[in-house]
Amino acid sequence: MSYLKPKNSSAILFLLLVTFSTPLQLLTAPVQLEGLERLKNRDLERASEKLHYEINGLFEEGRYWECARDLIILIDFYPNYSKIDNAIFTLGECLYEVGLVQSAAKIYRFLIQKHIRSRYLGHALLGLQRIEYDRGDFGRCIEFYNAILRGSPKKDILNCAKYYAGLSYYQIKDYPKAIELLSDIENDSPYFDYGLYTKGLSLLRMKKVKRAVKALNDVLRLPVVNDERRSVVDETRLTLGYLYYELEYYNYALKQFLAVSSDHKNYQDALLAAGWAAVKMKYYGEAVGPLTDLLSQFPDNLYSDEALFLLGRCYLKLEMYDEALKIYDHILDLYPEKDFLPVILHEVNQTLADERQKAENINLELLMLESRLLEVLPIGMDGTAPDYLKQEKKKLHEIRTSLLERIQKERQSFKSITNQMDELEKMAKLKESRKNWRAFAEYGKSRALFMKRSKERN
């Protein structure tokens, strides 16, 4: 079937070399079997090297599904490749990136068990540590950190392991231990920024506010050299802004909120918070800007009703009564009468229940597909598979490729449905908890009309 064939030309060349790796004239020449085997291995090594090079290119481009497919070809057909340990580790990384966590863990464990002298043992242990953190098993995550520590790991592995262990201690509320590990991450590590930020959060949890503010300000002093650092700096600005807001240092809070980058994932929250900080200082004119930006750039924002109400209040304080009335009328249009709201929420909750059931079915199928993939992944890597599977590598390649493609499609569908449900559920809960916005808008409209008429009479 054509859709099961590898799309990578080097992968096809590799399969041809596996079958016809010995030149025809050598088959008829009186060459010793050992020499033939050596020539065959040389050809396979060269083909493997070429395929491996192109596979690394796919990995760097983030094309993890294609990368995993070609790695399986490489591992399955030439397990004696000189860089097989790197290929196995990269396969584990690809499977992790596409969300096949069980399969990734199995590949990491295989590398640890079968290639005990590999330079990638520390990386494999780190992969398992990361998986345990993602699963929420923070105790196991810390155990893997201790295992990595016993192996005298390289600096980059140790820094990353400390980061995940530090996060685990943070999650189990052992904040002193979290601070100890996170403080030990070297400043040239890509995990230094997030480690410093989490250290600041840990100090906040311990109510050591001055030290926390210092740690968070240390993050802000870092030069923004890439998108990752910009992200953590923006997150730090938000955290500091909220902290200053709670401490009633509204001017400092406003400065932090306004400094958050427009491409940050929580930029909408920063705009709303900036509006509130300005209102708290009675700087109503300054509040209009971020609130207007929020409503114009993100009209479907979950907190748009709150932003509308706050903007109406600002217009009221600025004696811009016509603008205030427009805002309050818009809020009244958005909110139905209370009698209708329970009916709407009931329909939304019923839809959510139906969609949740669909998502559960998709998730169950995903788990079954991954279980099937786990059964065929080790072929060519160990001797535990049944004989009939070992004799049908081409068929198994087709099965694996088909499974990978099917899992990819199912996972995309599952992700899309769950994201939509999460947004819908969040919106429903928000609307239900804020039934009184209509009452606020009615009061605000009445007040705006009264003040407008009073001004006109005067």
PDB file of C-alpha atoms in Angstrom, residues 130-381:
ATOM      1  CA  ARG A 130      11.100  13.821  32.875  1.00  0.00           C
ATOM      2  CA  ILE A 131       8.329  11.287  32.175  1.00  0.00           C
ATOM      3  CA  GLU A 132       7.823  10.658  35.898  1.00  0.00           C
ATOM      4  CA  TYR A 133       7.513  14.398  36.484  1.00  0.00           C
ATOM      5  CA  ASP A 134       4.939  14.697  33.696  1.00  0.00           C
ATOM      6  CA  ARG A 135       2.996  11.822  35.230  1.00  0.00           C
ATOM      7  CA  GLY A 136       2.959  13.593  38.589  1.00  0.00           C
ATOM      8  CA  ASP A 137       5.009  10.903  40.343  1.00  0.00           C
ATOM      9  CA  PHE A 138       7.373  13.363  41.998  1.00  0.00           C
ATOM     10  CA  GLY A 139       8.891  10.778  44.325  1.00  0.00           C
ATOM     11  CA  ARG A 140      10.002   8.642  41.373  1.00  0.00           C
ATOM     12  CA  CYS A 141      11.281  11.755  39.626  1.00  0.00           C
ATOM     13  CA  ILE A 142      13.540  12.469  42.612  1.00  0.00           C
ATOM     14  CA  GLU A 143      14.678   8.819  42.643  1.00  0.00           C
ATOM     15  CA  PHE A 144      15.809   9.137  39.025  1.00  0.00           C
ATOM     16  CA  TYR A 145      17.696  12.311  39.954  1.00  0.00           C
ATOM     17  CA  ASN A 146      19.602  10.375  42.608  1.00  0.00           C
ATOM     18  CA  ALA A 147      20.335   7.618  40.081  1.00  0.00           C
ATOM     19  CA  ILE A 148      21.678  10.190  37.619  1.00  0.00           C
ATOM     20  CA  LEU A 149      23.775  11.760  40.363  1.00  0.00           C
ATOM     21  CA  ARG A 150      25.457   8.413  41.137  1.00  0.00           C
ATOM     22  CA  GLY A 151      26.648   8.110  37.549  1.00  0.00           C
ATOM     23  CA  SER A 152      28.854  11.246  37.544  1.00  0.00           C
ATOM     24  CA  PRO A 153      26.811  12.871  34.749  1.00  0.00           C
ATOM     25  CA  LYS A 154      27.918  15.611  32.416  1.00  0.00           C
ATOM     26  CA  LYS A 155      27.122  19.189  33.307  1.00  0.00           C
ATOM     27  CA  ASP A 156      24.169  19.616  30.934  1.00  0.00           C
ATOM     28  CA  ILE A 157      22.478  16.430  32.162  1.00  0.00           C
ATOM     29  CA  LEU A 158      23.067  17.295  35.812  1.00  0.00           C
ATOM     30  CA  ASN A 159      21.623  20.792  35.429  1.00  0.00           C
ATOM     31  CA  CYS A 160      18.483  19.445  33.792  1.00  0.00           C
ATOM     32  CA  ALA A 161      18.124  16.679  36.397  1.00  0.00           C
ATOM     33  CA  LYS A 162      18.432  19.252  39.195  1.00  0.00           C
ATOM     34  CA  TYR A 163      15.751  21.333  37.523  1.00  0.00           C
ATOM     35  CA  TYR A 164      13.182  18.511  37.414  1.00  0.00           C
ATOM     36  CA  ALA A 165      14.094  17.368  40.917  1.00  0.00           C
ATOM     37  CA  GLY A 166      13.763  20.961  42.154  1.00  0.00           C
ATOM     38  CA  LEU A 167      10.330  21.242  40.532  1.00  0.00           C
ATOM     39  CA  SER A 168       9.349  17.956  42.164  1.00  0.00           C
ATOM     40  CA  TYR A 169      10.350  19.209  45.606  1.00  0.00           C
ATOM     41  CA  TYR A 170       8.357  22.367  44.890  1.00  0.00           C
ATOM     42  CA  GLN A 171       5.297  20.268  44.026  1.00  0.00           C
ATOM     43  CA  ILE A 172       5.538  18.261  47.249  1.00  0.00           C
ATOM     44  CA  LYS A 173       5.993  21.557  49.169  1.00  0.00           C
ATOM     45  CA  ASP A 174       9.543  20.887  50.305  1.00  0.00           C
ATOM     46  CA  TYR A 175      10.515  24.440  49.421  1.00  0.00           C
ATOM     47  CA  PRO A 176      13.941  24.570  51.156  1.00  0.00           C
ATOM     48  CA  LYS A 177      15.091  21.508  49.185  1.00  0.00           C
ATOM     49  CA  ALA A 178      13.668  22.978  45.987  1.00  0.00           C
ATOM     50  CA  ILE A 179      15.589  26.217  46.576  1.00  0.00           C
ATOM     51  CA  GLU A 180      18.783  24.260  47.309  1.00  0.00           C
ATOM     52  CA  LEU A 181      18.674  22.345  44.026  1.00  0.00           C
ATOM     53  CA  LEU A 182      17.424  25.183  41.840  1.00  0.00           C
ATOM     54  CA  SER A 183      20.091  27.526  43.223  1.00  0.00           C
ATOM     55  CA  ASP A 184      22.745  25.029  42.146  1.00  0.00           C
ATOM     56  CA  ILE A 185      21.834  25.150  38.425  1.00  0.00           C
ATOM     57  CA  GLU A 186      24.680  26.828  36.532  1.00  0.00           C
ATOM     58  CA  ASN A 187      23.916  30.123  34.844  1.00  0.00           C
ATOM     59  CA  ASP A 188      24.902  28.894  31.364  1.00  0.00           C
ATOM     60  CA  SER A 189      22.256  26.159  31.483  1.00  0.00           C
ATOM     61  CA  PRO A 190      19.013  26.617  29.484  1.00  0.00           C
ATOM     62  CA  TYR A 191      17.208  25.675  32.722  1.00  0.00           C
ATOM     63  CA  PHE A 192      18.799  28.462  34.760  1.00  0.00           C
ATOM     64  CA  ASP A 193      16.049  31.010  33.957  1.00  0.00           C
ATOM     65  CA  TYR A 194      13.140  28.780  34.944  1.00  0.00           C
ATOM     66  CA  GLY A 195      15.060  27.494  37.933  1.00  0.00           C
ATOM     67  CA  LEU A 196      15.574  31.036  39.204  1.00  0.00           C
ATOM     68  CA  TYR A 197      11.894  31.831  38.620  1.00  0.00           C
ATOM     69  CA  THR A 198      10.741  28.726  40.530  1.00  0.00           C
ATOM     70  CA  LYS A 199      13.183  29.611  43.304  1.00  0.00           C
ATOM     71  CA  GLY A 200      11.373  32.938  43.595  1.00  0.00           C
ATOM     72  CA  LEU A 201       8.023  31.129  43.783  1.00  0.00           C
ATOM     73  CA  SER A 202       9.388  28.830  46.481  1.00  0.00           C
ATOM     74  CA  LEU A 203      10.482  31.818  48.563  1.00  0.00           C
ATOM     75  CA  LEU A 204       7.019  33.306  48.142  1.00  0.00           C
ATOM     76  CA  ARG A 205       5.483  30.070  49.416  1.00  0.00           C
ATOM     77  CA  MET A 206       7.733  30.356  52.456  1.00  0.00           C
ATOM     78  CA  LYS A 207       6.509  33.970  52.882  1.00  0.00           C
ATOM     79  CA  LYS A 208      10.020  35.329  52.457  1.00  0.00           C
ATOM     80  CA  VAL A 209       8.776  38.187  50.327  1.00  0.00           C
ATOM     81  CA  LYS A 210      11.934  40.330  50.167  1.00  0.00           C
ATOM     82  CA  ARG A 211      14.091  37.400  49.066  1.00  0.00           C
ATOM     83  CA  ALA A 212      11.402  36.346  46.596  1.00  0.00           C
ATOM     84  CA  VAL A 213      11.239  39.819  45.057  1.00  0.00           C
ATOM     85  CA  LYS A 214      15.032  39.841  44.757  1.00  0.00           C
ATOM     86  CA  ALA A 215      15.058  36.450  42.999  1.00  0.00           C
ATOM     87  CA  LEU A 216      12.311  37.514  40.597  1.00  0.00           C
ATOM     88  CA  ASN A 217      14.068  40.790  39.859  1.00  0.00           C
ATOM     89  CA  ASP A 218      17.216  38.782  39.120  1.00  0.00           C
ATOM     90  CA  VAL A 219      15.220  37.095  36.352  1.00  0.00           C
ATOM     91  CA  LEU A 220      14.218  40.478  34.929  1.00  0.00           C
ATOM     92  CA  ARG A 221      17.861  41.554  34.801  1.00  0.00           C
ATOM     93  CA  LEU A 222      18.742  38.691  32.463  1.00  0.00           C
ATOM     94  CA  PRO A 223      19.377  39.836  28.867  1.00  0.00           C
ATOM     95  CA  VAL A 224      16.596  38.660  26.538  1.00  0.00           C
ATOM     96  CA  VAL A 225      18.562  36.635  23.989  1.00  0.00           C
ATOM     97  CA  ASN A 226      15.891  34.185  22.796  1.00  0.00           C
ATOM     98  CA  ASP A 227      12.167  33.433  22.877  1.00  0.00           C
ATOM     99  CA  GLU A 228      12.495  31.026  25.815  1.00  0.00           C
ATOM    100  CA  ARG A 229      14.046  33.683  28.007  1.00  0.00           C
ATOM    101  CA  ARG A 230      11.512  36.269  26.890  1.00  0.00           C
ATOM    102  CA  SER A 231       8.757  33.872  27.966  1.00  0.00           C
ATOM    103  CA  VAL A 232      10.123  33.378  31.477  1.00  0.00           C
ATOM    104  CA  VAL A 233      10.807  37.112  31.839  1.00  0.00           C
ATOM    105  CA  ASP A 234       7.191  37.865  30.876  1.00  0.00           C
ATOM    106  CA  GLU A 235       5.914  35.253  33.310  1.00  0.00           C
ATOM    107  CA  THR A 236       8.061  36.826  36.009  1.00  0.00           C
ATOM    108  CA  ARG A 237       6.653  40.270  35.239  1.00  0.00           C
ATOM    109  CA  LEU A 238       3.135  38.905  35.672  1.00  0.00           C
ATOM    110  CA  THR A 239       4.015  37.240  38.973  1.00  0.00           C
ATOM    111  CA  LEU A 240       5.719  40.364  40.296  1.00  0.00           C
ATOM    112  CA  GLY A 241       2.794  42.459  39.115  1.00  0.00           C
ATOM    113  CA  TYR A 242       0.305  40.323  41.018  1.00  0.00           C
ATOM    114  CA  LEU A 243       2.553  40.380  44.082  1.00  0.00           C
ATOM    115  CA  TYR A 244       2.837  44.172  44.028  1.00  0.00           C
ATOM    116  CA  TYR A 245      -0.925  44.411  43.460  1.00  0.00           C
ATOM    117  CA  GLU A 246      -1.653  42.307  46.550  1.00  0.00           C
ATOM    118  CA  LEU A 247       0.772  44.459  48.534  1.00  0.00           C
ATOM    119  CA  GLU A 248      -1.096  47.535  47.224  1.00  0.00           C
ATOM    120  CA  TYR A 249       1.950  48.880  45.396  1.00  0.00           C
ATOM    121  CA  TYR A 250      -0.249  49.579  42.399  1.00  0.00           C
ATOM    122  CA  ASN A 251       2.226  51.803  40.556  1.00  0.00           C
ATOM    123  CA  TYR A 252       4.855  49.041  40.553  1.00  0.00           C
ATOM    124  CA  ALA A 253       2.215  46.496  39.566  1.00  0.00           C
ATOM    125  CA  LEU A 254       1.062  48.622  36.620  1.00  0.00           C
ATOM    126  CA  LYS A 255       4.632  49.006  35.394  1.00  0.00           C
ATOM    127  CA  GLN A 256       5.145  45.215  35.374  1.00  0.00           C
ATOM    128  CA  PHE A 257       1.813  44.446  33.674  1.00  0.00           C
ATOM    129  CA  LEU A 258       2.421  46.970  30.898  1.00  0.00           C
ATOM    130  CA  ALA A 259       5.885  45.518  30.242  1.00  0.00           C
ATOM    131  CA  VAL A 260       4.573  42.018  29.358  1.00  0.00           C
ATOM    132  CA  SER A 261       5.184  41.183  25.687  1.00  0.00           C
ATOM    133  CA  SER A 262       2.190  41.189  23.364  1.00  0.00           C
ATOM    134  CA  ASP A 263       3.026  37.677  22.117  1.00  0.00           C
ATOM    135  CA  HIS A 264       3.064  36.149  25.602  1.00  0.00           C
ATOM    136  CA  LYS A 265       0.431  33.468  26.187  1.00  0.00           C
ATOM    137  CA  ASN A 266      -1.008  35.379  29.177  1.00  0.00           C
ATOM    138  CA  TYR A 267      -0.895  38.824  27.586  1.00  0.00           C
ATOM    139  CA  GLN A 268      -4.684  39.103  27.943  1.00  0.00           C
ATOM    140  CA  ASP A 269      -4.377  38.654  31.709  1.00  0.00           C
ATOM    141  CA  ALA A 270      -1.685  41.347  31.808  1.00  0.00           C
ATOM    142  CA  LEU A 271      -3.948  43.836  30.007  1.00  0.00           C
ATOM    143  CA  LEU A 272      -6.848  43.222  32.388  1.00  0.00           C
ATOM    144  CA  ALA A 273      -4.576  43.422  35.437  1.00  0.00           C
ATOM    145  CA  ALA A 274      -3.080  46.678  34.127  1.00  0.00           C
ATOM    146  CA  GLY A 275      -6.591  48.096  33.891  1.00  0.00           C
ATOM    147  CA  TRP A 276      -7.350  47.142  37.485  1.00  0.00           C
ATOM    148  CA  ALA A 277      -4.037  48.535  38.784  1.00  0.00           C
ATOM    149  CA  ALA A 278      -4.676  51.875  37.063  1.00  0.00           C
ATOM    150  CA  VAL A 279      -8.239  52.018  38.412  1.00  0.00           C
ATOM    151  CA  LYS A 280      -6.987  51.331  41.943  1.00  0.00           C
ATOM    152  CA  MET A 281      -4.818  54.446  41.633  1.00  0.00           C
ATOM    153  CA  LYS A 282      -7.776  56.330  40.104  1.00  0.00           C
ATOM    154  CA  TYR A 283      -5.793  56.764  36.875  1.00  0.00           C
ATOM    155  CA  TYR A 284      -8.909  56.148  34.785  1.00  0.00           C
ATOM    156  CA  GLY A 285      -7.437  57.603  31.623  1.00  0.00           C
ATOM    157  CA  GLU A 286      -4.464  55.224  31.821  1.00  0.00           C
ATOM    158  CA  ALA A 287      -6.800  52.271  32.385  1.00  0.00           C
ATOM    159  CA  VAL A 288      -8.709  52.896  29.142  1.00  0.00           C
ATOM    160  CA  GLY A 289      -5.720  51.997  26.925  1.00  0.00           C
ATOM    161  CA  PRO A 290      -5.014  48.405  28.080  1.00  0.00           C
ATOM    162  CA  LEU A 291      -8.733  47.645  28.507  1.00  0.00           C
ATOM    163  CA  THR A 292      -9.509  48.852  24.986  1.00  0.00           C
ATOM    164  CA  ASP A 293      -6.587  46.812  23.636  1.00  0.00           C
ATOM    165  CA  LEU A 294      -7.932  43.737  25.412  1.00  0.00           C
ATOM    166  CA  LEU A 295     -11.434  44.106  23.984  1.00  0.00           C
ATOM    167  CA  SER A 296     -10.311  44.988  20.453  1.00  0.00           C
ATOM    168  CA  GLN A 297      -7.563  42.365  20.120  1.00  0.00           C
ATOM    169  CA  PHE A 298      -9.279  39.567  22.051  1.00  0.00           C
ATOM    170  CA  PRO A 299     -13.044  40.041  21.695  1.00  0.00           C
ATOM    171  CA  ASP A 300     -13.735  36.429  22.747  1.00  0.00           C
ATOM    172  CA  ASN A 301     -11.610  36.648  25.871  1.00  0.00           C
ATOM    173  CA  LEU A 302     -13.141  34.836  28.865  1.00  0.00           C
ATOM    174  CA  TYR A 303     -12.834  37.982  30.952  1.00  0.00           C
ATOM    175  CA  SER A 304     -14.200  40.390  28.340  1.00  0.00           C
ATOM    176  CA  ASP A 305     -17.324  41.050  30.436  1.00  0.00           C
ATOM    177  CA  GLU A 306     -15.161  42.104  33.375  1.00  0.00           C
ATOM    178  CA  ALA A 307     -13.084  44.316  31.087  1.00  0.00           C
ATOM    179  CA  LEU A 308     -16.242  45.881  29.675  1.00  0.00           C
ATOM    180  CA  PHE A 309     -17.583  46.661  33.119  1.00  0.00           C
ATOM    181  CA  LEU A 310     -14.263  48.153  34.199  1.00  0.00           C
ATOM    182  CA  LEU A 311     -14.065  50.239  31.010  1.00  0.00           C
ATOM    183  CA  GLY A 312     -17.600  51.491  31.588  1.00  0.00           C
ATOM    184  CA  ARG A 313     -16.594  52.519  35.082  1.00  0.00           C
ATOM    185  CA  CYS A 314     -13.594  54.426  33.711  1.00  0.00           C
ATOM    186  CA  TYR A 315     -15.764  56.307  31.210  1.00  0.00           C
ATOM    187  CA  LEU A 316     -18.183  57.116  34.013  1.00  0.00           C
ATOM    188  CA  LYS A 317     -15.376  58.544  36.160  1.00  0.00           C
ATOM    189  CA  LEU A 318     -14.052  60.519  33.180  1.00  0.00           C
ATOM    190  CA  GLU A 319     -17.558  61.927  32.633  1.00  0.00           C
ATOM    191  CA  MET A 320     -17.702  60.329  29.173  1.00  0.00           C
ATOM    192  CA  TYR A 321     -21.311  59.299  29.713  1.00  0.00           C
ATOM    193  CA  ASP A 322     -22.229  58.427  26.130  1.00  0.00           C
ATOM    194  CA  GLU A 323     -19.291  56.012  25.899  1.00  0.00           C
ATOM    195  CA  ALA A 324     -20.232  54.531  29.278  1.00  0.00           C
ATOM    196  CA  LEU A 325     -23.827  53.983  28.142  1.00  0.00           C
ATOM    197  CA  LYS A 326     -22.636  52.170  25.013  1.00  0.00           C
ATOM    198  CA  ILE A 327     -20.540  49.842  27.158  1.00  0.00           C
ATOM    199  CA  TYR A 328     -23.352  49.077  29.589  1.00  0.00           C
ATOM    200  CA  ASP A 329     -25.816  48.472  26.748  1.00  0.00           C
ATOM    201  CA  HIS A 330     -23.323  46.056  25.208  1.00  0.00           C
ATOM    202  CA  ILE A 331     -23.055  44.138  28.498  1.00  0.00           C
ATOM    203  CA  LEU A 332     -26.870  43.931  28.701  1.00  0.00           C
ATOM    204  CA  ASP A 333     -26.933  42.498  25.163  1.00  0.00           C
ATOM    205  CA  LEU A 334     -24.357  39.879  26.135  1.00  0.00           C
ATOM    206  CA  TYR A 335     -26.245  38.745  29.225  1.00  0.00           C
ATOM    207  CA  PRO A 336     -29.750  37.304  28.937  1.00  0.00           C
ATOM    208  CA  GLU A 337     -32.317  37.623  31.678  1.00  0.00           C
ATOM    209  CA  LYS A 338     -31.561  35.453  34.682  1.00  0.00           C
ATOM    210  CA  ASP A 339     -34.516  33.192  33.912  1.00  0.00           C
ATOM    211  CA  PHE A 340     -32.878  32.090  30.670  1.00  0.00           C
ATOM    212  CA  LEU A 341     -29.343  31.623  31.987  1.00  0.00           C
ATOM    213  CA  PRO A 342     -29.919  28.280  33.776  1.00  0.00           C
ATOM    214  CA  VAL A 343     -31.453  26.858  30.589  1.00  0.00           C
ATOM    215  CA  ILE A 344     -28.434  27.926  28.527  1.00  0.00           C
ATOM    216  CA  LEU A 345     -25.994  26.554  31.095  1.00  0.00           C
ATOM    217  CA  HIS A 346     -27.885  23.263  31.224  1.00  0.00           C
ATOM    218  CA  GLU A 347     -27.559  22.907  27.448  1.00  0.00           C
ATOM    219  CA  VAL A 348     -23.860  23.734  27.613  1.00  0.00           C
ATOM    220  CA  ASN A 349     -23.254  21.190  30.384  1.00  0.00           C
ATOM    221  CA  GLN A 350     -25.168  18.524  28.464  1.00  0.00           C
ATOM    222  CA  THR A 351     -23.061  19.186  25.373  1.00  0.00           C
ATOM    223  CA  LEU A 352     -19.922  18.985  27.493  1.00  0.00           C
ATOM    224  CA  ALA A 353     -20.996  15.630  28.934  1.00  0.00           C
ATOM    225  CA  ASP A 354     -21.542  14.215  25.422  1.00  0.00           C
ATOM    226  CA  GLU A 355     -18.213  15.527  24.183  1.00  0.00           C
ATOM    227  CA  ARG A 356     -16.406  14.194  27.260  1.00  0.00           C
ATOM    228  CA  GLN A 357     -17.714  10.746  26.457  1.00  0.00           C
ATOM    229  CA  LYS A 358     -16.428  11.045  22.883  1.00  0.00           C
ATOM    230  CA  ALA A 359     -13.048  12.145  24.203  1.00  0.00           C
ATOM    231  CA  GLU A 360     -12.927   9.177  26.591  1.00  0.00           C
ATOM    232  CA  ASN A 361     -13.581   6.806  23.699  1.00  0.00           C
ATOM    233  CA  ILE A 362     -10.811   8.396  21.630  1.00  0.00           C
ATOM    234  CA  ASN A 363      -8.431   8.272  24.588  1.00  0.00           C
ATOM    235  CA  LEU A 364      -9.199   4.579  25.136  1.00  0.00           C
ATOM    236  CA  GLU A 365      -8.491   3.856  21.489  1.00  0.00           C
ATOM    237  CA  LEU A 366      -5.226   5.787  21.737  1.00  0.00           C
ATOM    238  CA  LEU A 367      -4.129   3.651  24.691  1.00  0.00           C
ATOM    239  CA  MET A 368      -5.009   0.474  22.777  1.00  0.00           C
ATOM    240  CA  LEU A 369      -3.091   1.678  19.711  1.00  0.00           C
ATOM    241  CA  GLU A 370      -0.045   2.521  21.795  1.00  0.00           C
ATOM    242  CA  SER A 371      -0.203  -0.911  23.432  1.00  0.00           C
ATOM    243  CA  ARG A 372      -0.135  -2.494  19.986  1.00  0.00           C
ATOM    244  CA  LEU A 373       2.802  -0.278  19.047  1.00  0.00           C
ATOM    245  CA  LEU A 374       4.651  -1.370  22.188  1.00  0.00           C
ATOM    246  CA  GLU A 375       4.324  -4.986  21.089  1.00  0.00           C
ATOM    247  CA  VAL A 376       6.115  -4.415  17.798  1.00  0.00           C
ATOM    248  CA  LEU A 377       8.634  -1.687  18.626  1.00  0.00           C
ATOM    249  CA  PRO A 378      11.414  -3.964  19.979  1.00  0.00           C
ATOM    250  CA  ILE A 379      11.670  -6.073  16.800  1.00  0.00           C
ATOM    251  CA  GLY A 380      15.270  -6.116  15.653  1.00  0.00           C
ATOM    252  CA  MET A 381      16.491  -4.946  19.040  1.00  0.00           C
TER     253      MET A 381
END
